[in-house]
Coordinates of C-alpha atoms and ligand atoms in Angstrom, one line a residue:
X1 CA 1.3 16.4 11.4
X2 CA 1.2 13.1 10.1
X3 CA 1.8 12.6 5.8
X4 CA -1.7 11.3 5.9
X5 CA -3.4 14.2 7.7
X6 CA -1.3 16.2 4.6
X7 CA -2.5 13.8 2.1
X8 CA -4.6 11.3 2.7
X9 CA -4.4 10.1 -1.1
X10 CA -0.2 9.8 -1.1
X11 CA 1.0 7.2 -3.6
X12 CA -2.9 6.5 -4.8
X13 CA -3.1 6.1 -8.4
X14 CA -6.6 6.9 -9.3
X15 CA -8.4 6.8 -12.7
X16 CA -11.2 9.7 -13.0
X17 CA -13.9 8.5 -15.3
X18 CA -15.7 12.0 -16.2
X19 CA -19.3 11.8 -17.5
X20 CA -21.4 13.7 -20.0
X21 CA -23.6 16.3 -17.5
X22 CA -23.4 19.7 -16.8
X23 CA -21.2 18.8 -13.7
X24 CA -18.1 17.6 -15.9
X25 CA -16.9 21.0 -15.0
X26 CA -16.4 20.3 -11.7
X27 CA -14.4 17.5 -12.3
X28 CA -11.8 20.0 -13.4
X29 CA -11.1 21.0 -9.8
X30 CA -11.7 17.4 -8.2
X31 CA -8.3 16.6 -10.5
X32 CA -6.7 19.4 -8.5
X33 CA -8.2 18.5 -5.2
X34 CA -7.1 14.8 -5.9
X35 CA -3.4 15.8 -7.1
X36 CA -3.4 18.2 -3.5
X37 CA -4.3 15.0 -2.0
X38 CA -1.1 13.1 -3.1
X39 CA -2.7 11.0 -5.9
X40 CA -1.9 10.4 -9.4
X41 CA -4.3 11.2 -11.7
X42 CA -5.4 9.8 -15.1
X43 CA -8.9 10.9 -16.8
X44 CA -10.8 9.2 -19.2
X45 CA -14.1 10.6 -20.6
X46 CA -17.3 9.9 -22.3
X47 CA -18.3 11.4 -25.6
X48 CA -21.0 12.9 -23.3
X49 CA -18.0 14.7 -21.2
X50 CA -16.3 16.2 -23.8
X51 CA -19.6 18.1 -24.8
X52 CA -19.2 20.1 -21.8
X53 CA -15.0 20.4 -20.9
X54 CA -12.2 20.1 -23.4
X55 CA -9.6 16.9 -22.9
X56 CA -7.3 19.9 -23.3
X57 CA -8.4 21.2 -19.6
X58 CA -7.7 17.8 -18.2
X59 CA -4.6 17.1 -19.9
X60 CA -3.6 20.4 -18.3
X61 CA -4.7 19.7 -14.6
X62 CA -3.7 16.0 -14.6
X63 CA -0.1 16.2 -16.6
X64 CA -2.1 13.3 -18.8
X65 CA -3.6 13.1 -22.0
X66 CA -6.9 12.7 -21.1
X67 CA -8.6 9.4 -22.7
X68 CA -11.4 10.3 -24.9
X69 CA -11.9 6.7 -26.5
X70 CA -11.0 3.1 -27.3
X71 CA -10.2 3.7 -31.0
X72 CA -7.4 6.0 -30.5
X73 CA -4.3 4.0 -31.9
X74 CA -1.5 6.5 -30.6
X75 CA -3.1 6.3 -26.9
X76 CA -3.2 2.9 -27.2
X77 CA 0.1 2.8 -28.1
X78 CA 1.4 4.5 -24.8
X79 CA -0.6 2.9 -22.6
X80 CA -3.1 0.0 -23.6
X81 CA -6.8 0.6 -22.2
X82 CA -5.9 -2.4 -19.9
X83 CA -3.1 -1.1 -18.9
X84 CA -4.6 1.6 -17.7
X85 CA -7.6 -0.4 -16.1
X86 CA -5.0 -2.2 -14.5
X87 CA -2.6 1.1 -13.4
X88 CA -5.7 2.2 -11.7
X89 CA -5.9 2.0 -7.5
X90 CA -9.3 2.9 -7.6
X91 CA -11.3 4.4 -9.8
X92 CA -13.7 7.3 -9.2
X93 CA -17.0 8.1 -12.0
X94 CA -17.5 11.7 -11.3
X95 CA -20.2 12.8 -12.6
X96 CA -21.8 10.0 -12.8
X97 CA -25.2 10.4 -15.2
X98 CA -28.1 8.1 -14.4
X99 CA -27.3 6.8 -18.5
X100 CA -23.2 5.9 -17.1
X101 CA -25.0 4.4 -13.6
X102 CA -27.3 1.8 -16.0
X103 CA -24.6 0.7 -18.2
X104 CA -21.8 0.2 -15.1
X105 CA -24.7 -1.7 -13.0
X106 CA -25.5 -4.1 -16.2
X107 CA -21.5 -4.8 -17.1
X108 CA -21.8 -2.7 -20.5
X109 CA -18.6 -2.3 -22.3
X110 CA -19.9 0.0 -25.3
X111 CA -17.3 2.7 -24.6
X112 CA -14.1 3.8 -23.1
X113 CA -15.2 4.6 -19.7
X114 CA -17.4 1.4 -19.0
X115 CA -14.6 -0.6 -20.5
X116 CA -12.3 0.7 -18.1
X117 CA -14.6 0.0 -15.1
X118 CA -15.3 -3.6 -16.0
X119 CA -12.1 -4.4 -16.8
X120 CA -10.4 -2.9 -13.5
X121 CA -10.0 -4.7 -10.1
X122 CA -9.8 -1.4 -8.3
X123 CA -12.3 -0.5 -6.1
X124 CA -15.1 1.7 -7.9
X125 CA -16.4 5.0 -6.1
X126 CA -19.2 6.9 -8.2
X127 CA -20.5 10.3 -7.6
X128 CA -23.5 10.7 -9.0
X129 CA -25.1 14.1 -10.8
X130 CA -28.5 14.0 -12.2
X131 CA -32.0 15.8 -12.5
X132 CA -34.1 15.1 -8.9
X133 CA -36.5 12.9 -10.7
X134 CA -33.9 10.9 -13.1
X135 CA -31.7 10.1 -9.6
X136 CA -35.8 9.0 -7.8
X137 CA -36.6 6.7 -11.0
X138 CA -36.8 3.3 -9.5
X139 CA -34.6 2.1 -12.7
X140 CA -31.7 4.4 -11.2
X141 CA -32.6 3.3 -7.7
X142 CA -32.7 -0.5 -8.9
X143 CA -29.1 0.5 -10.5
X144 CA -27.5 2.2 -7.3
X145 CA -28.8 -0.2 -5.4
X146 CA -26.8 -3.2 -7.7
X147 CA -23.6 -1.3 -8.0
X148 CA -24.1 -0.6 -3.6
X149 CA -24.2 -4.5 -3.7
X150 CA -21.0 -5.2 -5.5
X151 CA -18.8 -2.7 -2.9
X152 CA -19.4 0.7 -5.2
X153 CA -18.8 3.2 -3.1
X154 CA -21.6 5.8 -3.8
X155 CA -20.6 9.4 -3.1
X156 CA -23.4 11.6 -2.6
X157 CA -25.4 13.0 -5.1
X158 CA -26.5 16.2 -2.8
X159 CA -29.5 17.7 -1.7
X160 CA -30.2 21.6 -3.8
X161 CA -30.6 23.8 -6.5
X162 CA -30.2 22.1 -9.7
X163 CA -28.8 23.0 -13.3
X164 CA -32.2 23.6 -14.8
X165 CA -33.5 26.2 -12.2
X166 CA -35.1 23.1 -10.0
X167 CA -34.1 22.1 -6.6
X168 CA -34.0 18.5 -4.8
X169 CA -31.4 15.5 -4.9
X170 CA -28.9 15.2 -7.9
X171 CA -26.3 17.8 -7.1
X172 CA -22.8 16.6 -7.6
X173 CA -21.0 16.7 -4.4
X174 CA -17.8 19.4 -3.9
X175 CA -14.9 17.9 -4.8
X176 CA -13.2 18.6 -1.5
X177 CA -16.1 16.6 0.2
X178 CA -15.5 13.8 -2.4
X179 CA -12.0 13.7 -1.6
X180 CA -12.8 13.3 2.2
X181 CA -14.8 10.7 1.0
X182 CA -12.3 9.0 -0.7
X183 CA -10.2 9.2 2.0
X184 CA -12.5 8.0 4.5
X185 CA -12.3 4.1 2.7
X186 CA -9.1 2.4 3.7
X187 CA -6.6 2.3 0.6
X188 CA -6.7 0.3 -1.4
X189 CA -4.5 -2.8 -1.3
X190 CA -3.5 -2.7 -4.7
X191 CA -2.9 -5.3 -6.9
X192 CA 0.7 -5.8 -7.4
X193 CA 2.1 -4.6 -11.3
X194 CA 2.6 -8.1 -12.5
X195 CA 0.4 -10.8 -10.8
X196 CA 1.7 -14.3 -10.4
X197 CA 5.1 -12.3 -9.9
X198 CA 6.4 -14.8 -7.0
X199 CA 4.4 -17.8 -8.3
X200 CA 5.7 -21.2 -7.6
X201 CA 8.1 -19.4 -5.2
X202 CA 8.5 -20.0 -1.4
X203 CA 8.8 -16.1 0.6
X204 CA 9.6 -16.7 4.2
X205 CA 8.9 -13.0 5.7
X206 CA 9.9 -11.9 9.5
X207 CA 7.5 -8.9 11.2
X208 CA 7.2 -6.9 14.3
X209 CA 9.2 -6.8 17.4
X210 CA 10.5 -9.6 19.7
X211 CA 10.3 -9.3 23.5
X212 CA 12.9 -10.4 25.5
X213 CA 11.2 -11.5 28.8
X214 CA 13.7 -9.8 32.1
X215 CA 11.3 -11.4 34.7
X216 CA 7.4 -12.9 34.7
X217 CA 5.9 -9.6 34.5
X218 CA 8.9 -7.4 32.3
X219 CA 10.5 -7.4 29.6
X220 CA 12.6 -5.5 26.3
X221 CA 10.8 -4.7 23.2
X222 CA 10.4 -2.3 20.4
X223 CA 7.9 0.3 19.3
X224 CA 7.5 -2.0 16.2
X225 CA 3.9 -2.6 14.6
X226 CA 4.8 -5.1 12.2
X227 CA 2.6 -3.2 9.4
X228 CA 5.4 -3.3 6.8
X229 CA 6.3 -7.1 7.1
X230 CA 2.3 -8.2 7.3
X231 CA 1.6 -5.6 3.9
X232 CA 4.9 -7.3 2.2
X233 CA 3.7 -10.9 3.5
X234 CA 0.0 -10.3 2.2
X235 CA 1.6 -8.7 -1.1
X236 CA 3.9 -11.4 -2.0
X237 CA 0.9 -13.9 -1.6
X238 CA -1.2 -11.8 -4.1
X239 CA 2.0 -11.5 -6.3
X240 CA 1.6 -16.0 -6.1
X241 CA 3.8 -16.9 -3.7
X242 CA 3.6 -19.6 -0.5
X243 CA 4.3 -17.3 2.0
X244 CA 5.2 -18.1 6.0
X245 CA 4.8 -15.2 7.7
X246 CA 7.0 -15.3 11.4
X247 CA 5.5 -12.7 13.8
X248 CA 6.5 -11.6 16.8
X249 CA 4.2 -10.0 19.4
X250 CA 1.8 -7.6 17.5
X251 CA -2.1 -6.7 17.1
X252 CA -2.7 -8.1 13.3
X253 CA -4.7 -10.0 11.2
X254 CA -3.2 -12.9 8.9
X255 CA -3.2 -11.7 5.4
X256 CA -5.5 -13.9 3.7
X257 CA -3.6 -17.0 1.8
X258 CA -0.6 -17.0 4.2
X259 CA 1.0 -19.4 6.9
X260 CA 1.3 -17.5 10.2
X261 CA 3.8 -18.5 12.8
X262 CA 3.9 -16.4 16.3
X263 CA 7.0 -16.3 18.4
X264 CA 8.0 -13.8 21.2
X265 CA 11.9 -13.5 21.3
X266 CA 14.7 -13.2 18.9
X267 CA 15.7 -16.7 20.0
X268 CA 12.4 -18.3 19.6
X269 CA 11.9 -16.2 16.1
X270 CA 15.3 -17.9 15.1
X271 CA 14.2 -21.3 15.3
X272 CA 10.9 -20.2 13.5
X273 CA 12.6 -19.3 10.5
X274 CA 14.8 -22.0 10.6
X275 CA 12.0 -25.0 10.5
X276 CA 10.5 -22.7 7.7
X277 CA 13.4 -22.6 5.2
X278 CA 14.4 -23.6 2.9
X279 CA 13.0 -21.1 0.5
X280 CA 13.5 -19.3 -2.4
X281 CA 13.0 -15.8 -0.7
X282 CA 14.1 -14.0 2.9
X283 CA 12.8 -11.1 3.5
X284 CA 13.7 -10.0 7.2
X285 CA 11.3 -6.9 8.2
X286 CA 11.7 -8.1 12.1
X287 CA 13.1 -5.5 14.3
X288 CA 14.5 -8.0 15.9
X289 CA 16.1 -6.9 19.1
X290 CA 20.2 -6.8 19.6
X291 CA 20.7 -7.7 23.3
X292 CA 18.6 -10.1 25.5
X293 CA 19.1 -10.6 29.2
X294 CA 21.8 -12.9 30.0
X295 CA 19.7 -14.7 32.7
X296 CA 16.1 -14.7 33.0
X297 CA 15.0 -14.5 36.4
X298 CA 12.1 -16.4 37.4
X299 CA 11.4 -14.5 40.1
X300 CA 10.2 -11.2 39.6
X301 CA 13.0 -8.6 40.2
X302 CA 12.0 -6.5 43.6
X303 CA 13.1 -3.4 44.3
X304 CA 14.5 -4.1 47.8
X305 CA 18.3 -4.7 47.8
X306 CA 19.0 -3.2 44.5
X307 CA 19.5 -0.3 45.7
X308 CA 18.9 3.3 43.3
X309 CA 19.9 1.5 39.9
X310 CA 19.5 -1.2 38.3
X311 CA 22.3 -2.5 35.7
X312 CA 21.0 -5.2 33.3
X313 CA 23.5 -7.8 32.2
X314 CA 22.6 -8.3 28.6
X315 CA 24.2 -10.1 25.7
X316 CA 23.3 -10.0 21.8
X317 CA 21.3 -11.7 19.9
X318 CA 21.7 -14.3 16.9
X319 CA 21.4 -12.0 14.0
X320 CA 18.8 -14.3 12.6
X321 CA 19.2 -12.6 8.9
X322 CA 23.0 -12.7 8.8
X323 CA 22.8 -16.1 9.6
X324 CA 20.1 -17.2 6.9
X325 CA 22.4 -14.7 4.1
X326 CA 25.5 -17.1 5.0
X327 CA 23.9 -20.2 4.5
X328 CA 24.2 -22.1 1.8
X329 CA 21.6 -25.0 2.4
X330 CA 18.6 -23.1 2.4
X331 CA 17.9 -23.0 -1.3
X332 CA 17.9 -18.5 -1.2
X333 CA 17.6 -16.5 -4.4
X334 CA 17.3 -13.7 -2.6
X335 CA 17.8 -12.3 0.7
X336 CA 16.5 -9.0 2.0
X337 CA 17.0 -6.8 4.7
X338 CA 15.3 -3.5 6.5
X339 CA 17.5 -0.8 8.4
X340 CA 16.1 1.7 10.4
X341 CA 18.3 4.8 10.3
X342 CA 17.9 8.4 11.6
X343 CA 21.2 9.9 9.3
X344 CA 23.4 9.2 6.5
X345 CA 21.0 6.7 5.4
X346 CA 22.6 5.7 2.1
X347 CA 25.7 5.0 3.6
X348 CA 25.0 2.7 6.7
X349 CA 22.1 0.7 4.4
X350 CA 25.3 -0.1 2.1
X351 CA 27.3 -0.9 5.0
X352 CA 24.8 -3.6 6.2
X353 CA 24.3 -4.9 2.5
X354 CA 27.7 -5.6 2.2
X355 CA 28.1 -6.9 6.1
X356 CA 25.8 -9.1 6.3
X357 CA 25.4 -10.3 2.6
X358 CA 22.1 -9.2 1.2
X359 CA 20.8 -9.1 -1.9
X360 CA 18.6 -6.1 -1.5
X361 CA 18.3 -3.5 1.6
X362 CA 15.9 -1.5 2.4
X363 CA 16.0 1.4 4.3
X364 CA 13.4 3.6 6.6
X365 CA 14.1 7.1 7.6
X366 CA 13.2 7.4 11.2
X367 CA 12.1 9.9 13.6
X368 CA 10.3 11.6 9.8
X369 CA 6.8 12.9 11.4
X370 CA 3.9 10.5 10.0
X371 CA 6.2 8.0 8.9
X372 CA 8.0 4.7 10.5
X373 CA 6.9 2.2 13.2
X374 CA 2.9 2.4 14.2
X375 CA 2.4 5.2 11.5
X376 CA 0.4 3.6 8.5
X377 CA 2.3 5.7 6.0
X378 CA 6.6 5.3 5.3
X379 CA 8.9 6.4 3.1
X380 CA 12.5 4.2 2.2
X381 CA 15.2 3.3 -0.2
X382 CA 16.1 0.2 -1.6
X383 CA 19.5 -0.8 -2.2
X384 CA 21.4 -3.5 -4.2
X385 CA 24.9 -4.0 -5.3
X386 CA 24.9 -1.2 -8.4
X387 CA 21.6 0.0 -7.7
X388 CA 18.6 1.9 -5.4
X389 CA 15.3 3.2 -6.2
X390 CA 13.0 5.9 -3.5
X391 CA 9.7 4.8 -2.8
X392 CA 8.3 8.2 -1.6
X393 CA 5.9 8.7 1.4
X394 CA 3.1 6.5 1.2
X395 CA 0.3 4.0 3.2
X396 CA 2.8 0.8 3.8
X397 CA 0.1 -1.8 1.4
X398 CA 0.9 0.6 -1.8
X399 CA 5.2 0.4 -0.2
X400 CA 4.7 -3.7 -0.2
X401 CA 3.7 -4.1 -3.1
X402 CA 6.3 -1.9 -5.0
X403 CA 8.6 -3.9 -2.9
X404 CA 7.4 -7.1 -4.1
X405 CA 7.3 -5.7 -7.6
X406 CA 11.4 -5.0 -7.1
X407 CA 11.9 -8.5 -5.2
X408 CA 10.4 -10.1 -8.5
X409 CA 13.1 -7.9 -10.8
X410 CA 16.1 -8.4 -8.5
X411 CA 15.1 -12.3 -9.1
X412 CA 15.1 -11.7 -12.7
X413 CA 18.2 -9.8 -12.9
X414 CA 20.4 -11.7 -10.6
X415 CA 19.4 -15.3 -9.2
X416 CA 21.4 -16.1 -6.5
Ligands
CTP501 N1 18.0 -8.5 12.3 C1 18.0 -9.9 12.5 N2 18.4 -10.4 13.7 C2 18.9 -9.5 14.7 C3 18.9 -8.2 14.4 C4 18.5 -7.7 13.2 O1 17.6 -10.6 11.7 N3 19.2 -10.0 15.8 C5 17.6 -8.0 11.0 C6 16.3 -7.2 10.9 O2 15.2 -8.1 10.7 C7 16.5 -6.3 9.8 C8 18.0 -6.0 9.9 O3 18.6 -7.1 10.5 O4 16.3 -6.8 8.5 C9 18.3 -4.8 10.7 O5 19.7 -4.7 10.8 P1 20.5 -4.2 12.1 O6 21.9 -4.2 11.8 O7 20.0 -4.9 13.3 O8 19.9 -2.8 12.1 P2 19.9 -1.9 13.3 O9 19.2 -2.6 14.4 O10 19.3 -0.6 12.8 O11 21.4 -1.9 13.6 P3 22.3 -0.7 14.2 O12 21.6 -0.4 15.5 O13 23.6 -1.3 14.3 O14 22.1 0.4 13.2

């Protein structure tokens, strides 16, 4: 079963904005639901909220002190209110009352939780709770229908029996269901931690296989999607970098703000990233492939008078990143590697660092269920002379950008 089947929230921060109804109780077990889910949660809450559960309860369930307000000096002091607007993946109001709909629709800032919305640029979800007639009033309807407008995702409210003994529309929906929910909307591509990271630098990332044509109709490739390099070439433009992106064959869009270059074989990628440098950063996620047949044949390779087997004549490839570590007239800071390894991970990842003369390796674990080539979800190590940190299972975008986030410290720390 694949890490997202398991939980479809892994590596998701997500702020819980809890307001003031009856239903603030069950936003006690939509914090456990979410944390089952693989997210982090922090919870912030209305004076309304904390009417009807204790911060306490939250702090409990989420491992957090639960944010009750703007004016608390020693929260502040941990983590800023836009800090935590900006630590935020998404951010889910649940419940949210017809009074915390109206302020979010009009771009009120009169408390913690509004503040925290309008100052985000995580995607909002809101899962409404209300009397039947408060959740028909046109004014809520005008509301919902604003926030729908700006890309709120609107969770529920259900159809049934009530708080106050009357039945219709305003039920808060199950947590579980609100997860699903959540989990139905593609991640999030997350801002990276410090925006304008990579500004003013030029990234030149490789991604997806190469196919090394055998005859018109064959040829050798690789079970590579190019996810990774596309979600670190889309990150490192968000993080304010010119980015050329060199792809080989794969099924993607172009990341928005970023130079695309297609090419088919190792040879072919080679001279890509050649006319592209110089640049200030390599980052290699190509799996590139080793051999290539020594001849191509132009005519298509028939069976007859071959015989039972077939022996290929291959030889190996430039090792396009080697070659752009060694050189010293293409401007690098940094160079960066992937490895793909199925055991003693650690230890072949330094290998290649020191081998071919990287700055920074990064390491998948393959053949882990729900995690490497087409999956959408990984799991890897990054390693650099005298250090390594674990990025642990979760969707490539939210991998990218912590990758980006530790290009922009290894440039900091050690320009080449
Ligand atoms: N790479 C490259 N050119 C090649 C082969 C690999 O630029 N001809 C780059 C890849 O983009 C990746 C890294 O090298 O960043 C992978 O290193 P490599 O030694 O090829 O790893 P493996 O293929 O896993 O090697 P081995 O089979 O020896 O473990």
């Amino acid at each position: 079963m694949s890490v997202t089947a398991n939980r479809p929230l892994a590596g998701q921060r997500i702020l819980l904005c809890v307001g003031g109804g009856i239903a603030a109780y069950k936003a006690l077990e939509l914090v456990r639901r979410l944390r089952d889910a693989g997210a982090d949660v922090q919870v912030a809450m209305t004076a309304g909220a904390q009417q009807f559960v204790t911060p306490l309860s939250f702090q409990a369930l989420s491992g957090y002190p639960a944010r009750t307000t703007l004016w608390d000096s020693a929260a502040e002091q941990a983590m800023g209110h836009l800090e935590l607007a900006h630590w935020a993946d998404r951010v889910v109001v649940a419940p949210a009352t017809a009074d915390l709909l109206a302020r979010l629709a009009h771009g009120m800032a009169d408390d913690l939780v509004t503040t925290l919305c309008l100052a985000t640029e995580a995607p909002l979800a809101v899962a409404p709770a209300m009397n039947h007639r408060m959740w028909k009033h046109p004014a809520t309807v005008a509301n919902v229908g604003l926030l729908r407008s700006r890309g709120v995702q609107v969770i529920g409210p259900d159809d049934g029996p009530l708080a106050e003994g009357e039945s219709g529309p305003g039920r808060l929906r199950e947590p579980d269901a609100i997860v699903a929910e959540l989990a139905g909307v593609a991640p999030p591509a997350a801002t990276p931690a410090a925006p304008g990271a990579l500004q003013g630098l030029r990234v030149v990332v490789t991604a997806g296989p190469t196919y090394e044509d055998l005859d018109p109709v064959r040829y050798l490739g690789n079970r590579s999607s190019g996810k990774m390099g596309f979600a670190v070439a889309a990150s490192a433009a968000r993080a304010g970098a010119e980015v050329v992106l060199v792809a080989g064959p794969v099924q993607l869009d172009t990341p928005p703000g970023v130079q695309r270059v297609d090419v088919r074989s190792a040879a072919q990628m080679r001279d890509a990233v050649d006319a592209a440098l110089p640049a200030d950063v390599y980052i290699g996620a190509a799996a590139v492939a080793d051999y290539t047949p020594r001849a191509f044949s132009p005519k298509k390779i028939k069976k007859t008078g071959t015989g039972e087997t077939l022996a290929l004549d291959l030889v190996r490839t430039p090792d396009i990143l080697a070659e752009v570590a060694s050189r010293e007239d293409a401007g690098l800071k940094l160079v960066v590697g992937f490895a793909a390894e199925t055991h003693n991970v650690a230890d072949y990842a330094r290998q290649k660092l020191e081998a071919k003369r990287l700055d920074l390796i990064v390491a998948n674990r393959v053949g882990v269920p729900g995690t490497g080539f087409e999956s959408d979800d990984n799991a890897m190590t990054a390693y650099w002379p005298g250090g390594e940190r674990d990025f642990p299972p979760a969707p490539k975008l939210r991998l990218a950008d912590g990758l980006v986030e530790l290009v922009a410290e290894r440039l900091r720390a050690d320009a080449r």
